[in-house]
Amino acid sequence: MLDRTTKLVSYQTYIDGKWVDAASGKTLQSSDPYTGEPWALIPECDKTDVDRAVEAASRAFDSGPWPQMTPTARGQAMRRIAQLIEKQAQHLGEIEVRDNGKLISEMAAQTRYMPEWFYYYGGLADKVQGAVVPVDRPEHFNYILKEPVGVCGFIIPWNSPLMLTAWKLAPALAAGCTVVIKPSEFTSASLLEFMKLVIEPAELPPGVVNVVTGYGPVVGEALVTHPKVAKIAFTGGSVTGARVNELAAKSFKKVSLELGGKSPNIVFDDCNLDDAVSGAVSGIFAATGQTCIAGSRLLLQESIHDKFVEKLVAMAKTARLGDPGLADTQVGPVTTPAQYQKILSYIDIAKGEGANCVLGGGPAGQEEGGGKYFVKPTIFTGVDNKMRIAQEEVFGPVLSVIKFKDEDDAVRIANDIAYGLGAGVWTQSVKRAHTMARRIKAGTVWVNTYRAVSFLMPFGGYKASGLGRENGMEAIEGYLQSKSVWINNGPAGGNPFVMKTAS
Ligand code: NDP
């Protein structure tokens, strides 16, 4: 059982290796989504604090011990981070449950898995290699250096603060960058605990990792527009992502965006039905549907539609709502009041559009195991892919069921959407599995599984679901840039008014 007895916990933020209050002295309250009560006080930073943090990160990048460290030593520091996370995994998971209402069963698994990012990218730190280029001039020796891009700003959403930080921090440190992290105003506590229990004891030089807490339009925008920030790595909604991209473009920052989705989970009549039902439930009700990869459009082949819906509703009905701090809870609260209202409004939109609500369809009160910000697991059948409930990201436990005839029809519906983050395919045909994997326009396709992630596999979106990839070998490239070096070993000579080309 999660300890909820503590009164308001006061946090400071971490800038330049020191614990500090916001320059203004202001704080904001963070609430426990299960009780709806404030439980933590977080510094409400503003542009002054962002300036302090970016200056510290910029100093740490240009001078001091960090740029002097060999990549091997950086890798060792990252392995220390991994070991410290292993020690603190349970506690970090519990803080996140308190702050964002995620299930303890999910958080325990996430924080146990997090060290792998630091082991993997720590191992990669001294394997970043440039190249010697056999340039088309015999007197020249040419090579390419891979260099870190500089100060990176991370903007982290409320749905998985620690994991999504790890996805950015590990490759950035391996590349040799320094960072300033802005967590969501709703969920800053787990990151601040991470700084206290992991980053500080790992003894990275001051200024290498900084945190600036506060409101998105104030702190986030100050970071995105800061002239000394070279790259922004953002995870969040598409509307904010588009604004971040636009602002960052003005100062030519590199940007990676991990945005929303409306992922199709496609079930063919040759599937293992029980596995697919479980995959559909996991796709939409895990994490209370508050995940970018939610399988929120369930595409069912006509021939199995009725039987599948019957089994699906039967399984979804058994979902245990309740305290996310209890190990056997399956659906927790919605993280923020605004998100709760948004989900309920989409349920009304779906009803207004004529979709058929076969399960849930409103708030879940205490008698159902719910509470202040709980929504019943909700299933709509009879959804047309053109409806708003099929096209727009709800980010909650609301499933749209859409019928299809055959493979071509499934592909057409799956791809007829602005997003392209993930997709599920349920079939026992190997041929169909590979064909569908190629035809669906999404960054990840899961066959006979759903919502699996790994530090080894690139993750990111096609179309409006984002730019760039996190995880895997590719991710470190996003924190590096190439420098071409030309060494002339021959006479300088030639016409000084004409570009030096080979011919
Ligand atoms: P946002 O995209 O607005 O928030 C993500 C991050 O961006 C937060 O740290 C937020 O800070 C910050 N931010 C907000 N405004 C700005 C800004 N102008 N400049 C820079 N940073 C900013 O998500 P919301 O919380 O508003 O959720 C809206 C919708 O986005 C959800 O309903 C859901 O559909 C989607 N979403 C998708 C996520 C994903 O993983 N792809 C994650 C979260 C939401 P702060 O929280 O302090 O405002």
XYZ file of C-alpha atoms and ligand atoms in Angstrom:
551
model
C 0.000 0.000 0.000
C 1.341 3.437 -0.972
C 2.132 5.752 1.939
C -0.199 8.746 1.584
C 0.231 9.990 5.141
C 2.864 12.632 4.385
C 1.631 16.226 4.298
C 2.816 18.632 1.589
C 6.366 17.666 0.591
C 8.497 20.661 -0.434
C 10.884 20.222 -3.339
C 13.678 22.392 -4.664
C 14.932 22.175 -8.209
C 18.436 21.243 -9.375
C 20.526 23.752 -11.305
C 24.324 23.781 -11.741
C 24.777 20.972 -9.219
C 22.873 22.802 -6.466
C 19.395 22.554 -4.952
C 17.626 25.879 -5.405
C 14.223 27.533 -5.143
C 12.704 29.386 -8.083
C 14.311 32.833 -8.353
C 10.862 34.337 -7.713
C 10.397 32.147 -4.609
C 7.047 30.984 -6.038
C 5.804 27.403 -5.826
C 3.030 25.395 -7.456
C 1.102 22.485 -5.994
C 1.169 18.989 -7.410
C -1.876 16.827 -6.707
C -2.291 13.098 -6.164
C -4.731 12.095 -8.926
C -6.211 9.316 -6.780
C -7.238 11.573 -3.890
C -7.379 14.821 -5.847
C -5.464 16.418 -2.938
C -2.234 18.445 -3.259
C 0.736 16.470 -1.903
C 3.861 18.319 -3.117
C 5.139 21.865 -3.551
C 7.230 22.385 -6.657
C 9.284 25.502 -7.529
C 7.417 27.636 -10.059
C 10.371 28.655 -12.203
C 10.343 31.265 -14.935
C 12.642 32.672 -17.619
C 15.259 33.759 -15.042
C 15.649 30.176 -13.845
C 15.770 28.882 -17.419
C 18.580 31.372 -18.135
C 20.451 30.162 -15.018
C 20.063 26.523 -16.034
C 20.997 27.015 -19.688
C 24.032 29.113 -18.730
C 25.126 26.342 -16.345
C 24.620 23.686 -19.026
C 26.447 25.836 -21.560
C 29.439 26.349 -19.208
C 29.489 22.637 -18.428
C 29.492 21.856 -22.162
C 32.284 24.280 -23.078
C 34.621 24.065 -20.091
C 35.201 22.126 -16.884
C 35.529 18.390 -16.483
C 32.663 17.190 -18.763
C 34.205 17.990 -22.178
C 37.576 16.700 -20.878
C 36.138 13.312 -19.944
C 36.862 10.493 -22.344
C 33.810 8.779 -23.826
C 34.841 5.690 -21.841
C 34.692 7.692 -18.596
C 31.277 9.062 -19.631
C 30.149 5.492 -20.154
C 31.363 4.581 -16.661
C 29.418 7.500 -15.179
C 26.328 6.254 -16.997
C 26.771 2.776 -15.549
C 26.851 4.410 -12.098
C 23.513 6.040 -12.977
C 22.116 2.634 -13.974
C 23.235 1.049 -10.697
C 21.737 3.883 -8.643
C 18.401 3.496 -10.454
C 18.477 -0.230 -9.640
C 18.848 0.669 -5.953
C 16.067 3.260 -6.003
C 13.658 1.660 -8.489
C 10.887 0.873 -6.000
C 10.937 4.324 -4.405
C 11.034 6.170 -7.741
C 8.098 4.094 -8.964
C 6.074 4.893 -5.850
C 6.671 8.633 -6.215
C 5.438 8.491 -9.787
C 2.308 6.592 -8.719
C 1.622 9.324 -6.156
C 2.211 12.103 -8.654
C 0.549 10.840 -11.838
C -1.676 7.975 -10.729
C 0.010 5.303 -12.832
C -0.372 1.768 -11.512
C 2.324 0.531 -9.139
C 2.426 -2.733 -11.118
C 3.307 -0.781 -14.278
C 5.694 1.622 -12.534
C 7.576 -1.169 -10.755
C 8.214 -2.759 -14.149
C 9.192 0.572 -15.757
C 11.700 1.638 -13.099
C 13.216 -1.879 -12.980
C 13.741 -1.657 -16.746
C 15.061 1.936 -16.813
C 18.698 1.088 -15.958
C 18.983 -0.735 -19.299
C 18.910 2.620 -21.128
C 21.950 3.803 -19.194
C 23.830 0.495 -19.581
C 23.090 0.386 -23.315
C 23.970 3.995 -24.160
C 26.807 3.978 -21.593
C 28.244 1.103 -23.609
C 27.699 3.043 -26.827
C 29.472 6.215 -25.576
C 32.943 5.078 -26.681
C 31.733 3.388 -29.857
C 30.745 6.614 -31.603
C 33.191 6.678 -34.453
C 33.794 9.145 -37.224
C 35.308 8.081 -40.534
C 38.342 8.562 -42.722
C 37.189 9.536 -46.207
C 39.294 8.585 -49.255
C 38.744 12.029 -50.730
C 39.357 12.601 -54.446
C 42.669 14.496 -53.954
C 45.809 12.517 -53.294
C 47.495 15.271 -51.241
C 44.633 15.453 -48.714
C 43.828 13.474 -45.596
C 40.123 13.896 -44.789
C 38.129 12.695 -41.839
C 34.734 13.171 -40.195
C 34.401 13.890 -36.476
C 31.179 13.124 -34.625
C 30.595 15.848 -32.046
C 27.850 16.434 -29.481
C 25.293 19.055 -30.583
C 25.548 21.076 -27.343
C 22.974 22.037 -24.726
C 19.760 20.035 -25.125
C 16.353 21.034 -23.753
C 13.996 18.171 -22.876
C 10.267 18.773 -22.533
C 8.611 15.850 -20.764
C 4.865 15.123 -20.480
C 2.934 13.887 -17.469
C 2.095 10.375 -18.587
C 5.503 8.653 -18.110
C 7.925 11.266 -16.781
C 10.831 9.049 -15.718
C 10.823 6.620 -18.619
C 10.497 9.362 -21.220
C 13.341 11.279 -19.547
C 15.547 8.169 -19.667
C 14.845 7.764 -23.395
C 16.346 11.223 -23.982
C 18.927 11.547 -21.219
C 20.836 8.318 -21.871
C 21.680 8.970 -25.558
C 22.319 12.686 -24.879
C 24.876 11.969 -22.128
C 26.490 9.223 -24.192
C 26.942 11.738 -27.025
C 28.554 14.236 -24.621
C 25.726 16.797 -24.495
C 24.565 18.676 -21.412
C 20.864 19.045 -20.654
C 18.098 21.120 -19.130
C 14.910 19.193 -18.388
C 11.435 20.692 -18.067
C 8.981 18.175 -16.605
C 5.222 18.710 -16.698
C 3.805 21.037 -14.038
C 1.574 18.086 -13.032
C 4.346 15.525 -12.505
C 7.689 17.011 -11.507
C 8.281 15.118 -8.251
C 9.608 11.833 -9.638
C 12.190 13.661 -11.745
C 13.327 15.729 -8.744
C 13.670 12.528 -6.685
C 15.628 11.031 -9.587
C 18.010 14.004 -9.463
C 18.434 13.621 -5.690
C 18.838 9.845 -5.551
C 20.516 9.115 -8.871
C 22.086 12.058 -10.721
C 23.593 13.847 -7.693
C 25.194 10.715 -6.185
C 26.435 9.665 -9.645
C 28.737 12.710 -9.357
C 28.370 14.140 -12.835
C 30.089 17.535 -13.086
C 27.850 20.502 -12.107
C 25.645 21.807 -14.896
C 25.592 18.584 -16.933
C 21.989 17.778 -15.931
C 19.660 20.576 -14.757
C 15.933 20.685 -14.070
C 13.611 23.679 -14.425
C 10.105 23.079 -13.091
C 7.078 25.246 -13.822
C 4.428 25.953 -16.434
C 4.730 24.929 -20.069
C 4.101 28.271 -21.798
C 6.553 30.016 -19.404
C 9.405 27.579 -18.762
C 8.920 25.421 -21.873
C 8.869 28.379 -24.259
C 11.849 30.059 -22.566
C 13.808 26.845 -23.127
C 12.659 26.416 -26.722
C 13.588 30.003 -27.621
C 16.859 30.205 -25.664
C 19.724 31.046 -28.043
C 22.185 28.741 -26.259
C 19.990 25.633 -26.592
C 21.054 23.581 -29.630
C 18.400 20.880 -29.600
C 14.906 20.339 -28.236
C 13.631 16.827 -27.564
C 9.890 17.006 -26.910
C 7.264 14.419 -26.004
C 3.650 15.490 -25.690
C 0.549 16.460 -27.629
C 0.603 17.375 -31.315
C -0.706 20.927 -30.820
C 2.059 21.817 -28.354
C 4.552 19.858 -30.454
C 3.723 21.952 -33.521
C 4.214 25.174 -31.539
C 7.534 23.936 -30.133
C 8.682 23.027 -33.648
C 7.691 26.443 -34.995
C 9.416 28.363 -32.186
C 12.555 26.223 -32.347
C 12.815 26.731 -36.116
C 13.302 30.481 -35.604
C 16.721 29.836 -34.068
C 17.445 26.758 -36.240
C 17.465 24.300 -33.359
C 17.485 20.612 -34.017
C 14.174 19.142 -32.911
C 12.876 15.688 -32.166
C 9.172 15.272 -31.496
C 7.403 12.257 -30.056
C 3.732 13.132 -30.428
C 0.311 11.595 -30.284
C -1.342 8.694 -32.032
C -4.605 7.048 -32.955
C -3.173 3.631 -33.492
C -5.084 0.869 -35.287
C -5.145 -2.522 -33.574
C -6.179 -4.809 -36.452
C -7.731 -8.211 -35.815
C -8.089 -10.749 -38.660
C -10.381 -13.748 -38.524
C -7.397 -16.130 -38.569
C -6.061 -14.830 -35.235
C -5.880 -16.550 -31.892
C -9.039 -14.942 -30.539
C -8.187 -15.003 -26.835
C -4.740 -13.491 -27.417
C -6.253 -10.762 -29.591
C -8.943 -9.919 -27.020
C -6.266 -9.583 -24.369
C -4.176 -7.470 -26.797
C -7.130 -5.165 -27.470
C -7.686 -4.663 -23.728
C -3.986 -4.029 -23.144
C -3.919 -1.623 -26.097
C -6.562 0.709 -24.727
C -7.118 0.188 -21.001
C -3.506 -0.216 -19.820
C -2.201 3.054 -18.337
C -5.860 4.166 -18.323
C -5.446 4.783 -22.057
C -3.111 7.690 -21.286
C -0.395 6.588 -23.608
C 0.672 7.801 -27.016
C 0.661 4.225 -28.329
C -2.874 3.410 -27.167
C -4.557 1.057 -29.638
C -7.572 3.328 -29.649
C -8.982 2.185 -33.016
C -9.845 -1.508 -32.924
C -10.296 -2.733 -36.497
C -12.260 -6.001 -36.536
C -12.795 -8.232 -39.558
C -16.554 -8.418 -40.209
C -16.721 -12.204 -39.893
C -15.589 -12.183 -36.245
C -16.943 -8.793 -35.170
C -19.875 -9.853 -32.984
C -18.123 -12.755 -31.295
C -15.032 -10.612 -30.640
C -16.999 -7.701 -29.179
C -18.834 -10.091 -26.846
C -15.546 -11.505 -25.508
C -13.939 -8.075 -25.356
C -16.755 -6.541 -23.336
C -16.752 -9.563 -21.010
C -13.024 -9.134 -20.318
C -13.078 -5.314 -20.080
C -15.964 -5.526 -17.590
C -13.715 -7.372 -15.151
C -11.142 -4.533 -15.045
C -10.520 -3.624 -11.408
C -10.612 0.135 -10.868
C -9.054 1.575 -7.756
C -6.035 2.821 -5.856
C -3.091 2.778 -8.284
C -0.837 2.064 -5.302
C -2.378 -1.416 -4.883
C -0.694 -4.227 -6.776
C -3.942 -5.722 -8.112
C -5.517 -2.507 -9.480
C -5.874 -2.603 -13.261
C -7.278 0.836 -14.145
C -6.298 3.955 -12.222
C -7.364 7.591 -12.233
C -6.916 10.081 -15.039
C -3.820 12.163 -14.283
C -5.120 15.725 -14.617
C -8.533 17.381 -14.189
C -8.267 18.871 -17.702
C -7.582 15.447 -19.186
C -10.547 13.987 -17.260
C -12.845 16.638 -18.761
C -11.375 16.063 -22.213
C -12.080 12.315 -22.064
C -15.669 12.868 -20.922
C -16.222 15.400 -23.680
C -15.019 12.869 -26.296
C -17.467 10.316 -24.900
C -20.235 12.876 -25.500
C -18.886 13.583 -28.994
C -18.946 9.852 -29.840
C -22.522 9.508 -28.577
C -23.510 12.606 -30.567
C -21.930 11.132 -33.698
C -24.129 8.048 -33.357
C -21.533 5.542 -32.125
C -22.975 2.732 -30.044
C -21.716 2.669 -26.439
C -21.524 -1.010 -25.400
C -19.497 -0.516 -22.216
C -18.902 2.321 -19.759
C -19.526 5.757 -21.174
C -19.019 8.085 -18.207
C -17.332 8.778 -14.872
C -16.667 5.858 -12.500
C -17.823 6.589 -8.967
C -16.697 5.063 -5.684
C -19.184 2.193 -5.928
C -17.306 1.080 -9.069
C -13.901 1.358 -7.382
C -13.370 4.786 -8.917
C -13.247 8.260 -7.435
C -12.760 11.867 -8.325
C -10.992 11.501 -11.704
C -11.994 8.027 -12.854
C -13.556 7.188 -16.205
C -15.210 3.820 -16.836
C -13.478 1.666 -19.444
C -15.557 2.603 -22.486
C -16.172 0.799 -25.775
C -17.962 2.235 -28.814
C -19.007 -0.018 -31.694
C -20.442 1.071 -35.033
C -17.720 3.694 -35.386
C -17.015 5.076 -38.847
C -13.369 5.985 -39.440
C -14.442 9.506 -40.484
C -15.957 10.268 -37.064
C -14.030 12.525 -34.676
C -13.911 9.676 -32.125
C -11.927 7.700 -34.738
C -9.685 10.539 -35.916
C -8.748 12.500 -32.777
C -6.558 11.432 -29.864
C -8.623 11.025 -26.682
C -5.778 9.864 -24.418
C -8.066 7.910 -22.128
C -9.796 4.516 -21.735
C -12.099 4.952 -24.734
C -12.063 2.429 -27.584
C -13.544 2.873 -31.069
C -14.448 -0.378 -32.849
C -14.460 -0.221 -36.658
C -15.373 -3.086 -39.038
C -13.360 -4.049 -42.117
C -13.865 -6.558 -44.946
C -10.430 -7.746 -46.051
C -6.728 -6.905 -45.975
C -6.992 -4.002 -48.452
C -9.881 -2.518 -46.511
C -7.955 -2.850 -43.223
C -4.905 -1.098 -44.702
C -7.051 1.684 -46.158
C -8.749 2.382 -42.804
C -5.554 1.978 -40.766
C -3.701 4.545 -42.895
C -6.602 6.977 -43.301
C -5.506 9.124 -40.348
C -3.137 12.028 -39.673
C -1.129 9.987 -37.142
C 1.317 7.113 -37.584
C 2.813 6.061 -34.258
C 1.942 2.386 -33.730
C -0.212 -0.429 -35.044
C -1.156 -3.939 -33.954
C -1.870 -6.888 -36.239
C -3.437 -10.121 -35.009
C -3.115 -13.025 -37.443
C -1.641 -16.509 -37.580
C -0.548 -16.108 -41.193
C 3.182 -15.350 -41.502
C 2.635 -13.946 -44.992
C -0.091 -11.593 -43.809
C 2.023 -10.496 -40.808
C 4.904 -9.387 -43.023
C 2.633 -7.864 -45.682
C 0.732 -5.807 -43.133
C 3.951 -4.704 -41.407
C 5.101 -3.209 -44.713
C 1.786 -1.633 -45.730
C 0.943 0.205 -42.514
C 2.297 3.739 -42.227
C 3.463 3.758 -38.619
C 6.752 3.877 -36.725
C 6.074 0.582 -34.933
C 4.035 -2.463 -35.954
C 3.394 -5.162 -33.364
C 2.242 -8.565 -34.613
C 0.439 -10.766 -32.080
C 1.534 -8.460 -29.264
C 0.936 -4.828 -28.311
C 2.612 -2.021 -26.316
C 6.045 -3.638 -26.195
C 9.051 -1.275 -26.036
C 12.792 -1.782 -25.675
C 15.910 0.344 -25.445
C 17.093 -1.620 -28.511
C 14.234 -0.766 -30.870
C 13.820 2.657 -32.533
C 10.620 4.385 -31.475
C 8.910 7.325 -33.130
C 6.216 8.445 -35.481
C 5.325 8.647 -39.137
C 3.269 11.665 -40.269
C 1.832 13.840 -37.453
C 3.147 11.453 -34.789
C 6.542 13.071 -34.769
C 10.043 13.656 -36.028
C 13.110 11.568 -35.293
C 13.543 8.330 -33.382
C 14.239 7.514 -29.752
C 15.881 4.258 -28.557
C 18.202 1.952 -30.440
C 21.423 2.927 -32.232
C 19.597 5.645 -34.184
C 18.749 7.756 -31.134
C 22.321 8.787 -30.357
C 22.617 10.287 -33.862
C 20.034 12.880 -32.843
C 22.511 14.249 -30.283
C 25.525 14.286 -32.609
C 26.635 16.368 -35.567
C 29.323 15.710 -38.162
C 32.365 17.877 -38.697
C 34.371 17.459 -41.917
C 38.113 17.991 -41.517
C 40.422 18.617 -44.515
C 44.201 18.297 -43.996
C 46.259 19.393 -46.953
C 49.626 17.639 -47.063
C 50.619 19.152 -50.431
C 51.342 22.650 -51.676
C 48.618 25.261 -51.021
C 48.849 26.680 -54.592
C 46.053 27.096 -57.140
C 43.985 30.094 -58.172
C 42.814 31.782 -54.928
C 39.701 33.125 -56.735
C 38.408 29.687 -57.751
C 36.813 27.048 -55.528
C 39.083 24.055 -54.934
C 37.496 21.105 -56.720
C 39.121 17.869 -57.797
C 39.113 18.538 -61.543
P 1.289 19.083 -23.749
O 1.754 18.576 -25.048
O 0.797 20.480 -23.708
O 2.460 18.931 -22.649
C 3.673 18.265 -22.870
C 4.799 19.072 -22.282
O 4.894 20.320 -22.967
C 4.605 19.423 -20.813
O 5.847 19.431 -20.151
C 4.061 20.840 -20.892
O 4.253 21.555 -19.701
C 4.886 21.395 -22.022
N 4.328 22.584 -22.653
C 3.048 23.038 -22.639
N 2.940 24.169 -23.358
C 4.168 24.439 -23.838
C 4.689 25.477 -24.655
N 3.927 26.467 -25.116
N 6.010 25.457 -24.964
C 6.802 24.467 -24.519
N 6.356 23.463 -23.721
C 5.059 23.448 -23.395
O 0.244 18.065 -23.206
P -1.061 18.325 -22.321
O -0.715 18.015 -20.939
O -1.672 19.648 -22.547
O -2.012 17.248 -22.971
C -2.716 17.581 -24.148
C -2.878 16.380 -25.000
O -1.607 15.954 -25.507
C -3.396 15.164 -24.263
O -4.771 15.201 -24.173
C -2.904 14.059 -25.134
O -3.799 13.890 -26.205
C -1.585 14.554 -25.646
N -0.415 14.037 -24.915
C 0.379 13.181 -25.578
C 1.470 12.646 -24.941
C 2.361 11.677 -25.622
O 3.039 10.891 -24.975
N 2.453 11.692 -26.929
C 1.805 12.970 -23.545
C 0.916 13.950 -22.954
C -0.150 14.444 -23.639
P 3.038 21.667 -18.638
O 2.515 20.272 -18.446
O 3.711 22.204 -17.457
O 2.036 22.577 -19.281
